[in-house]
Backbone as a ProteinNet text record, in pm:
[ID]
protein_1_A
[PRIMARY]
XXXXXXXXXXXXXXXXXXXXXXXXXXXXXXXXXXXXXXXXXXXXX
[TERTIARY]
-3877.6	-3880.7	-4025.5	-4055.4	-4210.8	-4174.7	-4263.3	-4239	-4398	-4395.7	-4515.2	-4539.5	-4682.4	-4672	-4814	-4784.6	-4835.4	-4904.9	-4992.7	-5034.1	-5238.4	-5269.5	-5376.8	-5475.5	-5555.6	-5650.8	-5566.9	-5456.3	-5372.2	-5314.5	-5255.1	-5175.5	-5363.7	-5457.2	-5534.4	-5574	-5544.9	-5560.7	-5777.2	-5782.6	-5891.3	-5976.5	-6035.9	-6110.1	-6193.4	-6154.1	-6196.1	-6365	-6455	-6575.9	-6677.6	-6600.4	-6656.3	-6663.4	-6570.6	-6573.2	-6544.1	-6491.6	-6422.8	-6262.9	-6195.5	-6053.8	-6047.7	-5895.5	-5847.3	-5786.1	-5764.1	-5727.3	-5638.8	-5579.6	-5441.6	-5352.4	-5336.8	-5235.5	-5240.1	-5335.7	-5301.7	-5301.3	-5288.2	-5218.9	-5112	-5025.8	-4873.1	-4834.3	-4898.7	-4839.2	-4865.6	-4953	-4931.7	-4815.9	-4774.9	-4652.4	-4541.3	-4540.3	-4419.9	-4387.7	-4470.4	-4503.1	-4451.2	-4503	-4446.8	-4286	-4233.8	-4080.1	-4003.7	-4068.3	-3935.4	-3967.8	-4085.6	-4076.9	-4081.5	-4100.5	-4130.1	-4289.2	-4305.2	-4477.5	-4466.1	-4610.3	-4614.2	-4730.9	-4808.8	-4881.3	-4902.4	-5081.9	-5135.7	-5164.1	-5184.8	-5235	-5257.6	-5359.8	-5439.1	-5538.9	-5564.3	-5680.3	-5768.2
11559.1	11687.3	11719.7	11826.3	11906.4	11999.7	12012.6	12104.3	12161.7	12250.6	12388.8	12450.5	12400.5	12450.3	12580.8	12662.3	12822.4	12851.6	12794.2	12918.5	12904.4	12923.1	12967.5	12779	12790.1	12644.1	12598.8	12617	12471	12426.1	12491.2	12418.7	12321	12393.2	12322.4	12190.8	12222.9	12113.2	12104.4	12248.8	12252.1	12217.4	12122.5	12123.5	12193.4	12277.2	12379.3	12310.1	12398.6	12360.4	12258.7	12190.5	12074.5	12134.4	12183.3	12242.7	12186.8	12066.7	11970	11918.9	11871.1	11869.5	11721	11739.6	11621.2	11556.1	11415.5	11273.9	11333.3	11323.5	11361.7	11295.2	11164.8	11098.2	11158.1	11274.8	11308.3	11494	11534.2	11651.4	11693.7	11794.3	11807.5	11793.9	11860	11757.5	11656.6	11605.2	11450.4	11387	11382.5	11355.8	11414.3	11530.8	11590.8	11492.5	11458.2	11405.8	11238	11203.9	11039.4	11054	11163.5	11154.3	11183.4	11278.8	11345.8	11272.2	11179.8	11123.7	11183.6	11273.7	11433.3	11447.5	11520.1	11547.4	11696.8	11683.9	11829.3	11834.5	11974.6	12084.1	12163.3	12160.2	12185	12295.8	12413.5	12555	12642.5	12606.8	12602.9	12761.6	12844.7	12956.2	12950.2
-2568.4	-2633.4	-2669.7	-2648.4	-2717.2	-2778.8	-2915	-3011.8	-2966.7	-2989.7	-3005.5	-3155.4	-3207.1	-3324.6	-3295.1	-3348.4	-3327.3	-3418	-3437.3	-3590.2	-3677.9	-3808.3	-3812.8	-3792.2	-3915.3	-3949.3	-3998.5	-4103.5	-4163.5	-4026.4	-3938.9	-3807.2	-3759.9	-3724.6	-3636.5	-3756.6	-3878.9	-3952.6	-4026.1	-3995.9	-4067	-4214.9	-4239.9	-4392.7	-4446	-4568.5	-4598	-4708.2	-4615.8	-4705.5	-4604.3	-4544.5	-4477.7	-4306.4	-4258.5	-4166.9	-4047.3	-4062.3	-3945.6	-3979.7	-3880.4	-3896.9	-3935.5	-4042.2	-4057.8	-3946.2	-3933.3	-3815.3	-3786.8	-3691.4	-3611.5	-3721.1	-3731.5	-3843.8	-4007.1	-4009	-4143	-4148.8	-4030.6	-4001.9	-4017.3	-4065.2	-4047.9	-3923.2	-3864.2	-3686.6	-3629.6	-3708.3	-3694.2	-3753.2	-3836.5	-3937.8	-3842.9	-3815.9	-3754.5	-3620.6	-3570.4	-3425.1	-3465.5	-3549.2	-3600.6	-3653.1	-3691.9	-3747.4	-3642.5	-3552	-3461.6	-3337.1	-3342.7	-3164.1	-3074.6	-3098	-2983.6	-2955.2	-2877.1	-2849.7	-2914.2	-3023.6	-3063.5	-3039.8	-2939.3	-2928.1	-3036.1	-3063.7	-3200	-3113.7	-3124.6	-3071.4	-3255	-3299	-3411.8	-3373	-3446.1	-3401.3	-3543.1
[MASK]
+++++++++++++++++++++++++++++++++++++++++++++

């Protein structure tokens, strides 16, 4: 299964101030991706 997640910097997992993204493992789609065993697609703008 692949989930598609759609949406602004919290999806791409942006840090505000610092200006680089948090680890894949501490993304909500990282998390999402470790519970459901599915492959999720970050499409972040």
């Amino acid at each position: 299964m692949r989930i598609l997640c759609y949406g602004d910097s919290n999806t791409w997992g942006y840090i505000p101030g610092v200006g680089t993204r948090y680890k894949k493992e501490e993304r909500w789609t990282g998390i999402l991706e470790s519970l459901t065993k599915a492959e999720v697609i970050e499409e972040g703008i």
